[in-house]
Coordinates of C-alpha atoms in Angstrom, one line a residue:
M1 CA 78.7 134.0 124.6
R2 CA 78.9 132.1 121.4
K3 CA 77.1 128.8 121.1
I4 CA 77.3 126.2 118.4
I5 CA 74.4 123.8 117.7
S6 CA 75.1 120.9 115.4
L7 CA 72.5 120.2 112.7
N8 CA 74.2 117.0 111.4
G9 CA 71.4 114.6 112.4
D10 CA 67.9 113.7 111.2
W11 CA 68.0 114.8 107.6
T12 CA 65.7 113.5 104.9
F13 CA 67.5 113.1 101.6
T14 CA 65.8 112.8 98.2
G15 CA 68.3 111.8 95.6
P16 CA 68.5 110.3 92.1
S17 CA 66.1 107.5 93.0
G18 CA 63.4 110.0 94.0
Q19 CA 62.8 108.0 97.2
P20 CA 63.3 109.9 100.5
E21 CA 65.7 108.3 102.9
K22 CA 67.1 109.2 106.4
V23 CA 70.7 110.3 106.4
Q24 CA 73.2 111.9 108.7
I25 CA 75.7 114.7 107.7
P26 CA 78.4 114.3 106.4
H27 CA 76.8 112.7 103.3
T28 CA 77.3 112.3 99.6
W29 CA 75.1 110.6 97.0
N30 CA 78.2 109.5 95.0
A31 CA 79.8 107.3 97.7
I32 CA 79.4 104.2 95.5
D33 CA 78.8 105.3 91.9
G34 CA 81.6 107.9 92.1
Q35 CA 84.1 105.1 92.7
D36 CA 83.0 102.2 90.4
G37 CA 84.2 103.5 87.0
G38 CA 82.3 104.2 83.9
N39 CA 82.3 108.0 84.3
D40 CA 78.6 107.8 84.9
Y41 CA 78.1 108.9 88.5
K42 CA 75.1 111.0 89.2
R43 CA 75.6 114.7 88.6
C44 CA 72.3 116.2 89.4
E45 CA 70.2 118.2 91.9
C46 CA 69.2 116.5 95.1
T47 CA 67.4 117.7 98.2
Y48 CA 68.2 117.6 101.9
E49 CA 65.5 118.6 104.5
R50 CA 65.1 118.6 108.2
A51 CA 63.3 120.4 111.0
F52 CA 64.7 122.1 114.1
P53 CA 63.4 124.2 116.9
M54 CA 64.2 127.8 117.6
P55 CA 67.6 127.8 119.3
E56 CA 67.7 129.3 122.7
H57 CA 69.0 132.8 122.4
Q58 CA 68.4 136.0 124.3
N59 CA 66.7 139.1 122.9
G60 CA 69.1 140.8 120.5
Q61 CA 71.3 137.8 119.8
R62 CA 71.9 136.8 116.2
V63 CA 71.7 133.3 114.8
Y64 CA 73.8 132.3 111.8
L65 CA 73.3 129.2 109.7
Q66 CA 76.7 127.9 108.5
F67 CA 77.8 125.1 106.2
H68 CA 81.4 123.9 106.1
G69 CA 81.2 122.2 102.7
V70 CA 78.5 121.6 100.1
N71 CA 79.5 120.4 96.7
S72 CA 79.2 122.1 94.5
E73 CA 76.3 124.6 94.3
C74 CA 73.3 125.0 96.7
R75 CA 70.3 127.1 97.5
V76 CA 69.2 127.2 101.1
L77 CA 65.5 127.6 102.0
L78 CA 64.4 128.3 105.6
N79 CA 60.7 128.1 106.2
G80 CA 60.1 128.3 102.5
D81 CA 62.1 131.4 101.8
Q82 CA 65.6 131.3 100.2
V83 CA 68.1 132.7 102.7
M84 CA 71.3 132.1 100.9
S85 CA 73.0 130.4 98.0
H86 CA 76.6 129.4 97.3
E87 CA 78.8 128.4 94.4
G88 CA 81.9 126.4 95.2
G89 CA 82.0 123.0 96.9
Y90 CA 84.9 123.3 99.4
S91 CA 84.6 126.4 101.6
T92 CA 82.6 127.5 104.6
F93 CA 79.7 129.8 104.1
R94 CA 77.2 131.3 106.5
R95 CA 74.3 133.8 106.8
D96 CA 72.4 135.6 109.6
V97 CA 69.0 133.9 109.6
T98 CA 67.6 135.3 112.9
D99 CA 64.7 137.2 111.3
A100 CA 63.6 134.1 109.4
L101 CA 63.4 131.8 112.4
R102 CA 60.2 130.5 113.9
E103 CA 59.4 128.3 117.0
M104 CA 59.7 125.3 114.7
N105 CA 61.7 125.6 111.4
T106 CA 62.0 123.7 108.2
L107 CA 65.4 123.8 106.5
R108 CA 65.6 122.7 102.9
V109 CA 68.9 122.6 100.9
L110 CA 68.9 122.0 97.2
V111 CA 72.3 120.8 96.2
T112 CA 73.7 120.1 92.7
N113 CA 76.9 118.9 91.3
A114 CA 75.5 119.1 87.7
V115 CA 77.7 120.1 84.8
N116 CA 77.9 123.8 84.1
D117 CA 80.4 126.4 82.7
R118 CA 80.6 128.6 85.8
V119 CA 81.7 126.8 88.9
Y120 CA 85.0 125.0 89.3
P121 CA 85.9 122.1 89.0
Q122 CA 84.2 120.7 85.9
K123 CA 87.0 118.6 84.4
A124 CA 89.6 116.9 86.4
D125 CA 91.1 113.5 87.4
F126 CA 88.9 113.0 90.5
T127 CA 85.3 112.5 91.4
F128 CA 83.2 115.6 92.1
Y129 CA 81.1 114.1 94.9
G130 CA 77.7 115.8 95.4
G131 CA 76.3 116.4 98.8
I132 CA 76.5 118.2 102.2
Y133 CA 79.7 116.5 103.1
R134 CA 80.9 118.7 106.0
D135 CA 79.2 119.9 109.2
V136 CA 76.1 122.0 109.3
E137 CA 75.7 124.3 112.4
L138 CA 73.7 127.1 114.0
L139 CA 76.0 129.7 115.5
S140 CA 74.4 132.0 118.1
V141 CA 76.2 135.2 118.9
G142 CA 75.4 138.5 120.7
K143 CA 73.9 141.4 118.9
H144 CA 77.4 142.9 118.9
H145 CA 80.0 140.4 117.7
F146 CA 83.1 139.9 115.6
D147 CA 82.7 139.9 111.9
L148 CA 81.1 136.8 110.5
D149 CA 80.3 138.1 107.1
D150 CA 83.8 138.7 105.6
Y151 CA 83.9 135.7 103.3
S152 CA 82.9 133.5 106.3
G153 CA 86.3 134.1 107.9
P154 CA 87.1 134.0 111.6
G155 CA 87.0 137.7 112.1
M156 CA 90.7 138.0 112.9
H157 CA 93.8 138.3 110.8
I158 CA 97.2 137.6 112.4
T159 CA 100.6 138.4 111.0
A160 CA 103.5 137.1 113.0
K161 CA 107.2 137.2 112.0
P162 CA 110.5 136.7 113.7
V163 CA 112.6 139.9 114.2
D164 CA 115.9 140.9 115.8
N165 CA 117.8 138.0 114.2
Y166 CA 115.0 135.5 115.1
R167 CA 115.2 136.3 118.8
N168 CA 111.8 138.1 119.1
G169 CA 108.5 138.0 117.3
R170 CA 106.6 140.8 115.9
V171 CA 102.8 140.2 115.9
E172 CA 100.0 142.3 114.3
I173 CA 96.4 141.3 115.0
R174 CA 93.5 142.9 113.1
T175 CA 89.9 142.3 114.1
G176 CA 86.6 143.3 112.6
T177 CA 83.3 143.8 114.5
N178 CA 79.8 145.0 113.7
C179 CA 79.9 147.6 116.5
D180 CA 81.8 150.4 118.1
E181 CA 82.7 148.5 121.3
P182 CA 86.4 148.4 122.3
V183 CA 88.3 145.2 121.6
A184 CA 90.6 143.6 124.2
I185 CA 93.3 141.3 122.8
R186 CA 95.5 138.8 124.7
I187 CA 98.2 136.5 123.4
L188 CA 98.7 133.2 125.2
D189 CA 101.6 130.8 124.9
A190 CA 101.1 127.1 124.4
D191 CA 100.6 126.6 128.2
G192 CA 97.9 129.3 128.4
R193 CA 100.0 132.0 130.0
E194 CA 99.5 135.6 128.8
V195 CA 102.6 136.9 127.1
A196 CA 101.2 140.1 125.6
G197 CA 97.9 142.1 125.5
G198 CA 96.4 145.4 124.6
D199 CA 93.5 147.1 122.9
G200 CA 92.2 146.6 119.3
P201 CA 90.8 146.5 116.8
V202 CA 94.4 146.6 115.5
F203 CA 97.0 145.5 118.0
S204 CA 100.7 145.2 117.5
C205 CA 103.4 144.0 119.9
T206 CA 106.8 142.3 120.1
I207 CA 107.1 139.1 122.0
S208 CA 110.5 138.8 123.6
D209 CA 112.4 135.5 123.3
A210 CA 109.7 134.2 120.9
H211 CA 109.2 130.5 120.5
L212 CA 109.2 130.0 116.7
W213 CA 107.1 127.6 114.7
R214 CA 109.8 125.4 113.2
G215 CA 107.9 122.9 111.1
R216 CA 108.1 119.2 112.0
Q217 CA 110.9 119.9 114.4
D218 CA 108.9 122.1 116.7
P219 CA 105.5 123.4 115.6
Y220 CA 104.9 125.8 118.5
L221 CA 101.6 127.6 118.5
Y222 CA 100.4 130.7 120.3
T223 CA 96.8 131.7 120.7
A224 CA 95.3 135.1 120.1
V225 CA 92.1 135.9 122.1
A226 CA 89.9 138.9 121.2
T227 CA 87.0 140.0 123.4
I228 CA 84.4 142.7 123.3
P229 CA 82.6 143.8 126.5
S230 CA 79.1 142.5 125.4
G231 CA 80.6 139.0 125.6
D232 CA 81.7 137.9 122.2
E233 CA 85.1 136.2 122.1
I234 CA 87.1 134.6 119.3
R235 CA 90.3 132.6 119.5
C236 CA 92.8 131.8 116.8
R237 CA 96.1 129.9 117.0
F238 CA 99.1 131.2 115.1
G239 CA 102.8 130.6 114.7
I240 CA 105.8 132.9 114.5
R241 CA 107.9 132.0 111.5
D242 CA 109.2 133.3 108.2
F243 CA 110.2 131.6 105.0
A244 CA 112.0 132.2 101.7
Y245 CA 112.6 130.6 98.4
S246 CA 115.6 130.7 96.1
A247 CA 116.2 129.3 92.7
K248 CA 119.7 128.3 93.8
T249 CA 119.2 127.1 97.4
G250 CA 115.5 126.1 97.5
F251 CA 113.2 126.7 100.4
S252 CA 114.2 127.9 103.8
L253 CA 112.3 128.2 107.1
N254 CA 113.3 130.8 109.7
G255 CA 116.5 131.5 107.8
V256 CA 117.6 127.8 107.7
S257 CA 117.6 125.6 104.6
Y258 CA 114.4 123.4 104.8
P259 CA 114.0 121.2 101.7
L260 CA 110.3 120.6 101.2
R261 CA 109.8 116.9 100.4
G262 CA 106.3 115.5 100.8
V263 CA 103.0 114.4 99.3
S264 CA 99.8 115.6 97.7
R265 CA 96.5 114.5 99.4
H266 CA 92.9 114.0 98.3
Q267 CA 90.3 113.7 101.0
D268 CA 88.0 110.8 99.9
R269 CA 87.7 107.3 101.2
R270 CA 86.3 104.0 100.0
G271 CA 82.6 103.7 100.4
V272 CA 82.1 107.1 101.9
G273 CA 83.6 109.4 99.3
N274 CA 84.4 112.9 100.6
A275 CA 81.9 112.6 103.5
I276 CA 84.6 111.9 106.1
T277 CA 84.9 112.8 109.7
D278 CA 87.7 114.1 111.9
K279 CA 88.7 110.5 112.7
E280 CA 89.6 109.9 109.0
H281 CA 91.4 113.2 108.7
L282 CA 93.5 112.3 111.8
E283 CA 94.3 108.9 110.4
D284 CA 95.6 110.5 107.2
M285 CA 97.8 112.9 109.0
N286 CA 99.2 110.1 111.2
L287 CA 100.2 108.1 108.1
I288 CA 101.8 111.2 106.5
C289 CA 103.8 111.9 109.6
E290 CA 104.8 108.3 110.0
M291 CA 106.3 108.4 106.5
G292 CA 108.3 111.5 107.5
A293 CA 107.0 114.0 105.0
N294 CA 107.4 117.7 105.9
T295 CA 105.1 119.3 103.3
I296 CA 101.6 118.6 101.9
R297 CA 100.0 119.9 98.8
L298 CA 96.3 120.0 99.6
A299 CA 94.9 119.2 96.2
H300 CA 92.9 120.4 94.4
Y301 CA 90.6 122.5 96.5
Q302 CA 90.1 123.9 100.0
H303 CA 90.3 121.2 102.6
A304 CA 88.6 121.0 106.0
Q305 CA 89.6 123.4 108.7
Y306 CA 90.3 120.5 111.0
F307 CA 93.0 119.2 108.6
Y308 CA 94.6 122.7 108.3
D309 CA 94.7 122.7 112.1
L310 CA 96.4 119.3 112.1
C311 CA 99.0 120.7 109.7
D312 CA 99.7 123.6 112.1
E313 CA 100.0 121.2 115.0
R314 CA 102.2 118.7 113.2
G315 CA 104.5 121.2 111.5
M316 CA 103.5 120.5 107.9
V317 CA 104.4 123.1 105.3
V318 CA 101.3 123.5 103.2
W319 CA 100.5 124.5 99.6
A320 CA 96.8 125.4 99.6
E321 CA 94.9 125.9 96.3
I322 CA 91.6 126.4 94.6
P323 CA 90.1 124.0 92.0
Y324 CA 90.8 126.2 89.0
I325 CA 91.8 123.1 87.0
S326 CA 92.2 121.5 83.6
E327 CA 90.1 123.8 81.5
H328 CA 89.6 127.5 81.7
M329 CA 86.0 128.5 81.5
P330 CA 85.4 132.1 80.4
N331 CA 82.2 132.2 82.5
G332 CA 84.0 131.0 85.6
R333 CA 86.2 134.0 86.3
E334 CA 84.1 135.3 89.2
N335 CA 84.0 131.8 90.7
T336 CA 87.8 131.6 90.7
I337 CA 87.9 135.0 92.4
S338 CA 85.3 134.1 95.1
Q339 CA 86.9 130.8 95.8
M340 CA 90.3 132.4 96.2
R341 CA 88.9 135.1 98.5
E342 CA 87.3 132.4 100.7
L343 CA 90.4 130.3 100.7
I344 CA 92.7 133.1 101.9
T345 CA 90.3 134.8 104.3
Q346 CA 89.3 131.5 106.0
N347 CA 92.9 130.2 106.2
F348 CA 95.0 133.4 106.7
N349 CA 96.1 132.5 110.2
H350 CA 97.4 129.0 109.6
P351 CA 101.2 129.1 110.0
S352 CA 101.5 125.9 108.0
I353 CA 100.4 127.6 104.8
V354 CA 103.2 129.2 102.9
C355 CA 101.8 129.6 99.4
W356 CA 98.5 130.0 97.5
G357 CA 98.0 127.8 94.4
V358 CA 96.4 129.6 91.5
S359 CA 95.6 126.7 89.2
N360 CA 96.4 123.2 88.2
E361 CA 97.1 121.8 84.7
I362 CA 95.0 124.6 83.2
T363 CA 96.5 124.2 79.7
I364 CA 95.2 120.6 79.2
S365 CA 92.1 121.7 77.2
T366 CA 91.9 125.5 77.4
K367 CA 90.9 127.2 74.1
D368 CA 90.7 130.9 75.1
K369 CA 94.3 131.3 76.1
K370 CA 94.2 135.1 76.3
D371 CA 91.4 135.1 78.7
M372 CA 93.0 132.3 80.7
L373 CA 96.2 134.3 81.1
D374 CA 94.3 137.4 82.2
N375 CA 92.4 135.3 84.7
H376 CA 95.7 134.1 86.1
H377 CA 97.1 137.6 86.4
V378 CA 93.9 138.7 88.3
L379 CA 94.2 135.8 90.7
N380 CA 98.0 136.3 91.2
D381 CA 97.4 140.0 92.0
L382 CA 94.5 139.2 94.3
C383 CA 96.7 136.9 96.3
H384 CA 99.4 139.5 96.8
Q385 CA 96.8 142.1 97.6
M386 CA 95.1 140.0 100.3
D387 CA 98.3 138.4 101.6
P388 CA 101.6 140.2 100.8
D389 CA 103.6 137.8 102.9
R390 CA 102.9 134.5 101.2
F391 CA 104.0 133.6 97.7
T392 CA 102.0 132.2 94.8
T393 CA 102.5 129.1 92.8
L394 CA 100.8 126.9 90.2
A395 CA 101.1 123.4 88.8
C396 CA 101.8 123.0 85.1
Y397 CA 101.1 119.8 83.2
A398 CA 103.6 118.1 80.9
M399 CA 102.1 119.6 77.7
C400 CA 102.8 123.1 79.2
G401 CA 106.4 123.6 78.1
P402 CA 108.9 125.7 80.0
F403 CA 108.5 128.6 77.7
N404 CA 104.7 128.8 78.1
P405 CA 103.7 132.2 79.6
V406 CA 101.4 130.6 82.1
A407 CA 104.5 129.1 83.8
H408 CA 105.9 132.6 84.5
I409 CA 103.0 134.4 86.2
T410 CA 103.3 133.2 89.8
D411 CA 106.2 133.7 92.2
V412 CA 107.4 130.1 91.8
V413 CA 106.3 127.2 89.6
S414 CA 106.0 123.5 89.8
W415 CA 105.3 120.8 87.2
N416 CA 103.2 117.7 87.1
L417 CA 105.5 115.3 85.3
Y418 CA 105.2 111.5 84.9
L419 CA 108.3 110.8 82.9
G420 CA 109.0 107.1 83.3
W421 CA 105.3 106.3 83.6
Y422 CA 103.2 107.8 80.9
V423 CA 106.2 108.0 78.7
P424 CA 109.3 105.8 78.8
G425 CA 112.6 107.1 80.2
L426 CA 113.1 107.9 83.9
F427 CA 116.3 109.7 82.9
L428 CA 114.2 112.3 81.2
N429 CA 113.4 113.7 84.6
D430 CA 117.0 114.7 85.1
L431 CA 117.2 116.1 81.6
W432 CA 114.0 118.2 82.0
I433 CA 115.0 119.6 85.4
G434 CA 118.5 120.4 84.2
F435 CA 117.2 122.1 81.0
F436 CA 114.7 124.3 82.9
H437 CA 117.4 125.3 85.4
L438 CA 119.8 126.1 82.6
V439 CA 117.3 128.3 80.7
Y440 CA 115.7 129.9 83.8
P441 CA 118.5 129.9 86.5
N442 CA 116.6 132.5 88.6
R443 CA 113.2 130.8 88.4
C444 CA 112.2 128.5 91.4
L445 CA 111.2 125.1 90.1
G446 CA 109.4 122.2 91.9
Y447 CA 107.6 119.0 91.1
S448 CA 103.9 119.3 92.2
E449 CA 103.1 115.8 91.0
Y450 CA 105.1 112.8 90.0
G451 CA 104.1 109.2 90.5
C452 CA 103.3 105.8 89.2
E453 CA 100.4 103.4 89.4
G454 CA 101.1 100.5 91.8
M455 CA 98.7 97.7 92.7
P456 CA 99.5 95.6 95.8
N457 CA 98.0 92.5 94.2
L458 CA 100.2 92.8 91.0
H459 CA 103.8 91.6 91.0
S460 CA 106.7 90.8 88.8
D461 CA 110.4 89.9 89.2
R462 CA 111.0 91.8 85.9
P463 CA 108.8 94.9 86.5
H464 CA 108.4 97.3 83.7
R465 CA 106.6 100.6 82.9
G466 CA 102.9 100.1 82.5
D467 CA 102.6 96.8 84.4
H468 CA 101.0 98.4 87.4
T469 CA 103.0 96.2 89.7
E470 CA 104.0 97.2 93.2
E471 CA 107.6 96.4 92.2
Y472 CA 107.7 98.9 89.3
Q473 CA 106.2 101.6 91.5
A474 CA 109.0 101.1 93.9
I475 CA 111.7 101.2 91.2
Y476 CA 110.1 104.4 89.8
H477 CA 110.2 106.1 93.2
E478 CA 113.7 104.9 93.9
Y479 CA 114.9 106.7 90.8
M480 CA 112.9 109.9 91.6
L481 CA 114.3 110.2 95.1
K482 CA 117.8 109.9 93.8
C483 CA 117.0 112.4 91.1
F484 CA 115.9 115.0 93.6
E485 CA 119.1 114.5 95.6
R486 CA 120.9 115.4 92.4
H487 CA 118.8 118.7 92.2
P488 CA 118.7 119.9 95.8
W489 CA 117.8 123.4 94.8
M490 CA 114.2 122.5 93.8
W491 CA 111.9 124.5 96.1
A492 CA 109.5 121.5 96.7
T493 CA 108.6 118.1 95.6
H494 CA 105.2 116.5 96.2
V495 CA 104.4 112.8 95.4
W496 CA 101.2 112.1 93.6
N497 CA 99.6 110.8 95.7
M498 CA 99.7 109.9 99.3
F499 CA 96.6 107.8 99.0
D500 CA 94.8 106.1 96.1
F501 CA 91.6 108.1 95.3
A502 CA 88.5 107.8 93.2
A503 CA 88.4 109.0 89.6
D504 CA 85.3 107.6 88.0
A505 CA 86.5 108.3 84.5
R506 CA 89.5 105.9 84.9
D507 CA 89.7 102.2 84.0
Q508 CA 93.3 101.1 84.7
G509 CA 95.0 98.5 86.8
G510 CA 92.1 96.1 86.8
E511 CA 90.0 98.2 89.2
P512 CA 87.8 100.8 87.4
G513 CA 87.1 104.2 88.9
M514 CA 90.4 104.6 90.7
N515 CA 93.7 106.3 90.5
H516 CA 96.3 103.9 92.0
K517 CA 99.3 106.2 92.3
G518 CA 98.9 106.3 96.1
L519 CA 101.6 105.1 98.4
V520 CA 98.7 103.8 100.6
T521 CA 95.6 102.1 99.4
F522 CA 92.2 103.9 99.2
D523 CA 91.0 102.2 102.4
R524 CA 94.2 103.1 104.2
K525 CA 94.8 99.5 105.1
V526 CA 97.8 98.7 102.9
K527 CA 101.0 100.6 102.9
K528 CA 102.7 99.8 99.6
D529 CA 106.4 99.1 99.4
S530 CA 107.0 102.7 98.1
F531 CA 105.6 104.0 101.4
Y532 CA 108.5 102.4 103.2
L533 CA 111.0 103.7 100.7
Y534 CA 110.0 107.2 101.5
K535 CA 110.1 106.4 105.2
A536 CA 113.7 105.2 104.7
Y537 CA 114.6 108.6 103.2
W538 CA 112.5 110.9 105.4
S539 CA 111.8 109.4 108.8
D540 CA 114.0 109.2 111.8
E541 CA 111.9 106.5 113.4
P542 CA 114.0 103.3 113.2
F543 CA 112.4 100.6 111.1
V544 CA 113.1 97.8 108.6
H545 CA 110.8 96.5 105.9
I546 CA 111.0 93.5 103.6
C547 CA 109.6 94.4 100.1
S548 CA 107.4 92.3 97.8
R549 CA 105.9 90.3 100.7
R550 CA 102.7 90.1 98.8
F551 CA 104.6 88.5 95.9
R552 CA 104.6 85.2 97.7
D553 CA 104.5 82.6 94.9
R554 CA 107.9 82.5 93.2
T555 CA 109.6 80.4 90.5
G556 CA 113.3 79.5 90.1
D557 CA 116.0 78.5 92.5
R558 CA 117.0 81.9 93.8
I559 CA 115.2 85.1 94.5
C560 CA 116.1 88.7 95.2
V561 CA 115.0 90.1 98.6
K562 CA 115.0 93.9 98.8
V563 CA 114.9 95.6 102.2
Y564 CA 114.2 99.2 103.0
S565 CA 115.5 100.7 106.3
N566 CA 116.8 104.0 107.7
Q567 CA 119.4 102.0 109.7
P568 CA 123.0 101.7 108.5
E569 CA 123.1 97.9 108.6
V570 CA 120.7 95.1 107.9
T571 CA 121.1 91.4 108.7
L572 CA 119.0 88.9 106.7
T573 CA 118.5 85.3 107.8
V574 CA 116.8 82.6 105.7
N575 CA 114.9 79.8 107.4
G576 CA 116.7 80.7 110.6
K577 CA 120.2 80.3 109.2
D578 CA 122.5 81.6 106.5
A579 CA 122.7 85.1 107.9
Q580 CA 123.9 87.8 105.5
R581 CA 124.9 91.2 106.8
M582 CA 125.0 94.3 104.7
Q583 CA 125.9 97.9 105.3
G584 CA 124.4 100.6 103.2
S585 CA 121.9 103.4 102.9
R586 CA 118.1 102.9 102.7
I587 CA 118.0 100.1 100.0
F588 CA 119.5 96.7 100.8
T589 CA 119.4 93.9 98.2
F590 CA 120.0 90.2 99.0
T591 CA 120.1 87.1 96.9
V592 CA 118.8 84.0 98.7
P593 CA 118.0 80.4 97.7
L594 CA 114.3 79.6 97.1
E595 CA 113.1 76.5 98.9
A596 CA 109.6 75.0 99.1
V597 CA 108.9 77.5 101.8
T598 CA 111.4 80.3 102.4
K599 CA 111.1 82.4 105.6
V600 CA 113.2 85.5 105.7
R601 CA 113.9 87.7 108.7
A602 CA 115.5 91.1 108.4
E603 CA 117.0 92.8 111.5
A604 CA 118.3 96.4 111.7
G605 CA 119.3 97.6 115.1
S606 CA 116.4 96.8 117.4
C607 CA 113.9 96.5 114.5
S608 CA 112.9 93.4 112.6
D609 CA 110.5 92.2 109.9
E610 CA 109.6 88.9 108.5
A611 CA 108.2 87.5 105.2
E612 CA 107.5 84.2 103.7
F613 CA 107.8 83.0 100.0
R614 CA 106.7 79.8 98.4
K615 CA 108.3 78.0 95.5
V616 CA 105.9 77.2 92.7
Q617 CA 106.4 75.5 89.3
T618 CA 104.5 78.1 87.2
P619 CA 104.0 81.8 87.8
N620 CA 100.9 82.8 89.6
P621 CA 98.6 84.3 86.9
S622 CA 96.8 86.5 89.4
Y623 CA 100.0 88.6 89.7
V624 CA 99.8 89.8 86.1
L625 CA 97.4 92.5 84.7
R626 CA 95.5 91.0 81.9
K627 CA 95.6 92.9 78.6
E628 CA 91.9 93.5 78.6
Q629 CA 92.2 95.1 82.1
N630 CA 95.0 97.4 81.1
Q631 CA 92.9 100.0 79.4
Q632 CA 95.4 102.9 79.0
K633 CA 92.9 104.6 76.6
S634 CA 90.7 105.0 79.7
N635 CA 93.0 107.4 81.3
W636 CA 90.7 110.4 82.0
V637 CA 92.6 112.8 79.6

């Protein structure tokens, strides 16, 4: 039987200071300096070391050492001998170390996130945290076992599709072993009942009256169990679904139109960087679900297996990608290929994933365009070879025009456009989308990034582009949501970003080292007004929210009170009287008198919300971004 032993505890870390210290995994040495601005966080080689006893294992068993994420390169020494190395900071890697084990063992890991021209990413708008930031484990298996060496995948590939007009499900399961022992395969439903079974290593069957995986509506999961007589067993969950995309009708799931409207997500947190636990992953997913999104672009790298599992369970449709980003490096081709092989092999069975992302904003500073295009064709072909059923995509930046050949390599394409933020004119979004659709009516188009900086401490009753106020961020997203309603054929739209995240090269909005385009703050404690706007559009959970509640100090005799709700009618009372009732959709705007203290209460159905405003003689200067703080030149590009 398989046994997993955690090696997360009792490490000695020697970092930039040169002084050894005790740490626990997950860990990064850039938890602070990678978030404070200045573009000067430590990118260097550091060392992790710990001892562990020989794990209990019977004669003939094999012991694998596995890491679930080390950024971005490492060499692993066991008892003084190098047993493995890895290039790429976001995937699982493992190695059989049985023959190198002693009664007491010393494990030494040399990790570097130093600048080089081989391993992606090297240039991007986020911090490349160095460290062993996901779990480290020993995996003990029998002498005969399922394949652990195929790009550190699970040893099982499952393809499951609806057939017979979506009544039944056709399932094919392929397993790999290191022996000639027979493989027994069972398929269990969500209650653990066996619904099919047979012999491997390749097993095919049809499940009658299949329960489909239907996204957020009904993310039903089966479990495939594969066993060999000597005792090794693996389990993988899967869902039965199919999907399609059309330049005229958008995305569909199981033959039904299913517009993909959601968010992009980075994995880091304030004070801990990317060294987060399952608790933080779960909190992120709960917030995304609360807002009502049905798709997540997991940017710009392979995310933790636990989060992909959550996407399966919650019915999120996922865009998964590798960090081939910003600048093509001629010496990095093999790294793009190995990272893509790992991404696909390790995540093949997740029903949530529908597409593989080849690159992001690759034209920003690329010089060798011919080699870059060839690299893209290689990756695109590799994706189709490894996984014929999913489609490919990439994210183009604004400076990559609609006629650029890089935009026509993958099956579909999306753009990162910030029209109305980095350049004036929200209306340009409609013009750009319409122009692309006119020129390429048969090419599927999406928005992979769009967004606007919003600081919950900055406010204005006359918000404008560039002021970083919470109010302008809300206005920006109000426009974009209506824009997408005017173009329902777009295959997917992803807000940039669900959460504020660290980008040490930035200095904008009065807080260096941060990208503030999130709908929720970096610490996940403040849901900005824009969060509730999206909830009004996407969520069925009844709610009402009064906007600009942090804009407490006001001047003048009257103020505008904006309310977001997914209910058809909102009633607003001021200081317990003067009720105003308004019918509408999502956005409700009231004008109320401003008294010394003005308490407003909004009611919509059984939901209510309250806010308080105070009349002042002069505007509160803390609400305004000072000119010396607004360093637009410090945008990372």
